[in-house]
Amino acid sequence: MLDQSSPNILKGMYINGQWVQPAGTFDDMNPSDGSVWAKAQDGGTSEARSAIDAAQAAFPAWSTLMFQERAEYMLNIADIIKRRQTDYAIANQGEAGGWFGKGMFEAGYAVEVFRAAAAMCYQSVGEILPSEHGKLSTAQRVPMGVISVISPWNMPCILTARGFAFPMAAGNTIVLKPSEDTPFCGGLFFAEVLEEAGVPPGVFNVVTSSRDRVAEMGDELVENPLIKGISFTGSTPVGRSIAAKAGAHLKKCCVELGGKDSLIVLDDADMERATSSASFGGFMHQGQICMSVEKVLVHESIYHDFLAQLKARVAKLKMGDTGDKSNVIGPLINDRQVERVASQIEDAVAKGAKVEIGGGVSGRFVQPTILTNVDTSMKVWQDETFGPVVVVVPFSTDDEAIALNNDTEYGLSSGIITRNEAPALAMSKRLETGMCHVNCSSVNDEPHVPFGGSKASGVGRHGGRWSMETFTETRWITLDRGRRPYPQVF
């Protein structure tokens, strides 16, 4: 538990079941008011190696633990997170600038992640194969070893839980490095939970670092020879680098990266559903979600009506310090992100875009913004925004909508709003996205589903059995009961 002092005192890194406090610390900032929310431990290569060594030492016992015992740990973790749901939401308000409701949702979702991971312990993990020689021929899924998990700041509870719960349930051991912007919500919160759950020392470890040392620690978590797989959620540039390094060492990795996601509103759409999907998808957590709606593509016959109703809905969103539970729109996580979003708005306006609502920037607070008259020359069309900015663009045919959606290097998620499911399903097959949701926002996830994107949005899938497949190896093991003959010369 946090001590609620100002700044909060974090226990330290969690390595081999012990709280470790290296000499150095860094400031963990409250993005709403710029105050120091906590002092976090600033580690590097040495701490990462210690955690990896601890995880390696714990692997033999954890990987051979009976499946139902691992499942029981997962269920205990879920119960503790459920009990601490409000604790997490309050911490998320201060450390990550998250709306209180968003924090409650995240922790509640993480509960389901661990329950789903427990269920996976009971699933089939292999196959019986036919054999030409009468053998008992099996294909078995086995844990790999130490998995490094590098998690982001935007949905730190969900994306951290998803990153390690399934690999750990499969019998792997974990070294987690949360974002330097959310070392508690994305890391040390889980260390407290797993310690309380009695998870054996070394099975789960958390190391933290400042932005100045993140490359040093990150390289160790990818290139150390004891690391057998990497789970990364974050930006596309960093993901490309991690995937390239993992590939050079022939290591498995699952990287879930950025998006430039569309909500396509067809001419027969229910207007209430369409505008609420656009508002939630575009502005939940200030648009700082990889699946956020950044482009709303609206059939020209309903374009003006849709735009008017969306503006009215967005105008009601209350912005401010998320310490006040009524403020739904909080700050962006840091000044770099504000700069990125502001530059996209400025570039668009300079090239002829119209600000329909919002556009203002004050400190780390960016007003929910709707832009129209946007074209493909603008940064806001091509680059991921990761902020509370939505462009609304008309289209005349389904083919045009599909082309507008696919006009990006990203391919994570999408949504289609219509009263007629058949054409929407046909469209979904042509959208270059890993996920598509008919009559729902592009912001969607469930613990047991295959979550991931195509193109520059990532490689691999998180969730359920797809995570289990990613973070296990397949071994062919046979029992020769037919006495396979060898050539007589031998």
mmCIF file of N, CA, C and O in Angstrom, residues 7-42:
data_model
loop_
_atom_site.group_PDB
_atom_site.id
_atom_site.type_symbol
_atom_site.label_atom_id
_atom_site.label_comp_id
_atom_site.label_asym_id
_atom_site.label_seq_id
_atom_site.Cartn_x
_atom_site.Cartn_y
_atom_site.Cartn_z
ATOM 1 N N PRO A 7 5.868 13.512 -1.597
ATOM 2 C CA PRO A 7 5.480 12.457 -2.529
ATOM 3 C C PRO A 7 5.383 11.093 -1.831
ATOM 4 O O PRO A 7 5.902 10.905 -0.742
ATOM 5 N N ASN A 8 4.686 10.162 -2.513
ATOM 6 C CA ASN A 8 4.578 8.812 -1.992
ATOM 7 C C ASN A 8 5.958 8.142 -1.977
ATOM 8 O O ASN A 8 6.808 8.431 -2.810
ATOM 9 N N ILE A 9 6.137 7.269 -1.031
ATOM 10 C CA ILE A 9 7.378 6.503 -0.955
ATOM 11 C C ILE A 9 7.096 5.095 -1.468
ATOM 12 O O ILE A 9 6.329 4.347 -0.862
ATOM 13 N N LEU A 10 7.690 4.757 -2.590
ATOM 14 C CA LEU A 10 7.516 3.421 -3.141
ATOM 15 C C LEU A 10 8.486 2.464 -2.454
ATOM 16 O O LEU A 10 9.577 2.844 -2.038
ATOM 17 N N LYS A 11 8.086 1.218 -2.334
ATOM 18 C CA LYS A 11 8.862 0.241 -1.563
ATOM 19 C C LYS A 11 10.211 -0.072 -2.188
ATOM 20 O O LYS A 11 11.146 -0.458 -1.500
ATOM 21 N N GLY A 12 10.310 0.053 -3.483
ATOM 22 C CA GLY A 12 11.544 -0.306 -4.171
ATOM 23 C C GLY A 12 11.248 -1.235 -5.324
ATOM 24 O O GLY A 12 10.093 -1.490 -5.660
ATOM 25 N N MET A 13 12.285 -1.750 -5.958
ATOM 26 C CA MET A 13 12.101 -2.783 -6.964
ATOM 27 C C MET A 13 11.797 -4.105 -6.260
ATOM 28 O O MET A 13 12.116 -4.288 -5.085
ATOM 29 N N TYR A 14 11.187 -5.021 -6.998
ATOM 30 C CA TYR A 14 10.813 -6.311 -6.415
ATOM 31 C C TYR A 14 11.593 -7.397 -7.143
ATOM 32 O O TYR A 14 11.296 -7.728 -8.297
ATOM 33 N N ILE A 15 12.628 -7.927 -6.479
ATOM 34 C CA ILE A 15 13.521 -8.908 -7.102
ATOM 35 C C ILE A 15 13.675 -10.102 -6.163
ATOM 36 O O ILE A 15 14.045 -9.942 -4.991
ATOM 37 N N ASN A 16 13.359 -11.282 -6.690
ATOM 38 C CA ASN A 16 13.500 -12.523 -5.931
ATOM 39 C C ASN A 16 12.733 -12.488 -4.608
ATOM 40 O O ASN A 16 13.219 -12.964 -3.575
ATOM 41 N N GLY A 17 11.549 -11.900 -4.660
ATOM 42 C CA GLY A 17 10.702 -11.859 -3.479
ATOM 43 C C GLY A 17 11.108 -10.831 -2.446
ATOM 44 O O GLY A 17 10.559 -10.813 -1.334
ATOM 45 N N GLN A 18 12.079 -9.960 -2.761
ATOM 46 C CA GLN A 18 12.557 -8.945 -1.830
ATOM 47 C C GLN A 18 12.386 -7.547 -2.430
ATOM 48 O O GLN A 18 12.475 -7.377 -3.649
ATOM 49 N N TRP A 19 12.167 -6.573 -1.560
ATOM 50 C CA TRP A 19 12.099 -5.182 -1.998
ATOM 51 C C TRP A 19 13.501 -4.600 -1.960
ATOM 52 O O TRP A 19 14.129 -4.546 -0.915
ATOM 53 N N VAL A 20 13.989 -4.194 -3.110
ATOM 54 C CA VAL A 20 15.366 -3.742 -3.282
ATOM 55 C C VAL A 20 15.365 -2.248 -3.574
ATOM 56 O O VAL A 20 14.577 -1.763 -4.394
ATOM 57 N N GLN A 21 16.269 -1.518 -2.922
ATOM 58 C CA GLN A 21 16.331 -0.071 -3.105
ATOM 59 C C GLN A 21 17.732 0.365 -3.534
ATOM 60 O O GLN A 21 18.600 0.604 -2.690
ATOM 61 N N PRO A 22 17.976 0.456 -4.842
ATOM 62 C CA PRO A 22 19.249 1.007 -5.309
ATOM 63 C C PRO A 22 19.398 2.452 -4.850
ATOM 64 O O PRO A 22 18.431 3.092 -4.415
ATOM 65 N N ALA A 23 20.591 2.965 -4.964
ATOM 66 C CA ALA A 23 20.873 4.307 -4.439
ATOM 67 C C ALA A 23 20.083 5.393 -5.158
ATOM 68 O O ALA A 23 19.594 6.341 -4.532
ATOM 69 N N GLY A 24 19.938 5.268 -6.454
ATOM 70 C CA GLY A 24 19.335 6.348 -7.226
ATOM 71 C C GLY A 24 17.815 6.288 -7.284
ATOM 72 O O GLY A 24 17.218 5.209 -7.243
ATOM 73 N N THR A 25 17.184 7.460 -7.386
ATOM 74 C CA THR A 25 15.736 7.545 -7.578
ATOM 75 C C THR A 25 15.442 8.538 -8.689
ATOM 76 O O THR A 25 16.306 9.308 -9.109
ATOM 77 N N PHE A 26 14.203 8.496 -9.176
ATOM 78 C CA PHE A 26 13.762 9.501 -10.145
ATOM 79 C C PHE A 26 12.361 9.965 -9.770
ATOM 80 O O PHE A 26 11.648 9.292 -9.016
ATOM 81 N N ASP A 27 11.990 11.129 -10.279
ATOM 82 C CA ASP A 27 10.693 11.726 -9.961
ATOM 83 C C ASP A 27 9.604 11.094 -10.809
ATOM 84 O O ASP A 27 9.680 11.072 -12.042
ATOM 85 N N ASP A 28 8.586 10.595 -10.137
ATOM 86 C CA ASP A 28 7.385 10.041 -10.780
ATOM 87 C C ASP A 28 6.321 11.125 -10.674
ATOM 88 O O ASP A 28 5.817 11.419 -9.591
ATOM 89 N N MET A 29 5.994 11.751 -11.812
ATOM 90 C CA MET A 29 5.233 12.992 -11.798
ATOM 91 C C MET A 29 3.723 12.783 -11.900
ATOM 92 O O MET A 29 3.245 11.858 -12.552
ATOM 93 N N ASN A 30 2.989 13.689 -11.251
ATOM 94 C CA ASN A 30 1.541 13.789 -11.427
ATOM 95 C C ASN A 30 1.294 14.682 -12.640
ATOM 96 O O ASN A 30 1.596 15.874 -12.601
ATOM 97 N N PRO A 31 0.758 14.134 -13.732
ATOM 98 C CA PRO A 31 0.614 14.940 -14.945
ATOM 99 C C PRO A 31 -0.444 16.041 -14.832
ATOM 100 O O PRO A 31 -0.437 16.975 -15.634
ATOM 101 N N SER A 32 -1.345 15.942 -13.864
ATOM 102 C CA SER A 32 -2.381 16.968 -13.727
ATOM 103 C C SER A 32 -1.818 18.284 -13.227
ATOM 104 O O SER A 32 -2.178 19.354 -13.716
ATOM 105 N N ASP A 33 -0.923 18.226 -12.209
ATOM 106 C CA ASP A 33 -0.451 19.479 -11.610
ATOM 107 C C ASP A 33 1.061 19.643 -11.640
ATOM 108 O O ASP A 33 1.587 20.647 -11.144
ATOM 109 N N GLY A 34 1.782 18.665 -12.194
ATOM 110 C CA GLY A 34 3.232 18.784 -12.305
ATOM 111 C C GLY A 34 3.984 18.525 -11.019
ATOM 112 O O GLY A 34 5.201 18.723 -10.962
ATOM 113 N N SER A 35 3.290 18.074 -9.989
ATOM 114 C CA SER A 35 3.965 17.774 -8.728
ATOM 115 C C SER A 35 4.622 16.404 -8.790
ATOM 116 O O SER A 35 4.319 15.584 -9.660
ATOM 117 N N VAL A 36 5.533 16.166 -7.844
ATOM 118 C CA VAL A 36 6.167 14.856 -7.747
ATOM 119 C C VAL A 36 5.219 13.943 -6.977
ATOM 120 O O VAL A 36 4.994 14.127 -5.785
ATOM 121 N N TRP A 37 4.663 12.942 -7.669
ATOM 122 C CA TRP A 37 3.711 12.035 -7.042
ATOM 123 C C TRP A 37 4.430 10.991 -6.195
ATOM 124 O O TRP A 37 3.940 10.574 -5.150
ATOM 125 N N ALA A 38 5.607 10.552 -6.642
ATOM 126 C CA ALA A 38 6.359 9.546 -5.902
ATOM 127 C C ALA A 38 7.825 9.616 -6.302
ATOM 128 O O ALA A 38 8.183 10.195 -7.334
ATOM 129 N N LYS A 39 8.663 9.017 -5.469
ATOM 130 C CA LYS A 39 10.069 8.794 -5.791
ATOM 131 C C LYS A 39 10.231 7.313 -6.120
ATOM 132 O O LYS A 39 9.926 6.449 -5.299
ATOM 133 N N ALA A 40 10.689 7.028 -7.339
ATOM 134 C CA ALA A 40 10.831 5.642 -7.788
ATOM 135 C C ALA A 40 12.308 5.300 -7.948
ATOM 136 O O ALA A 40 13.144 6.173 -8.198
ATOM 137 N N GLN A 41 12.629 4.025 -7.817
ATOM 138 C CA GLN A 41 14.018 3.575 -7.876
ATOM 139 C C GLN A 41 14.516 3.543 -9.317
ATOM 140 O O GLN A 41 13.823 3.061 -10.215
ATOM 141 N N ASP A 42 15.723 4.041 -9.498
ATOM 142 C CA ASP A 42 16.299 4.192 -10.833
ATOM 143 C C ASP A 42 17.348 3.112 -11.056
ATOM 144 O O ASP A 42 18.497 3.244 -10.629
#
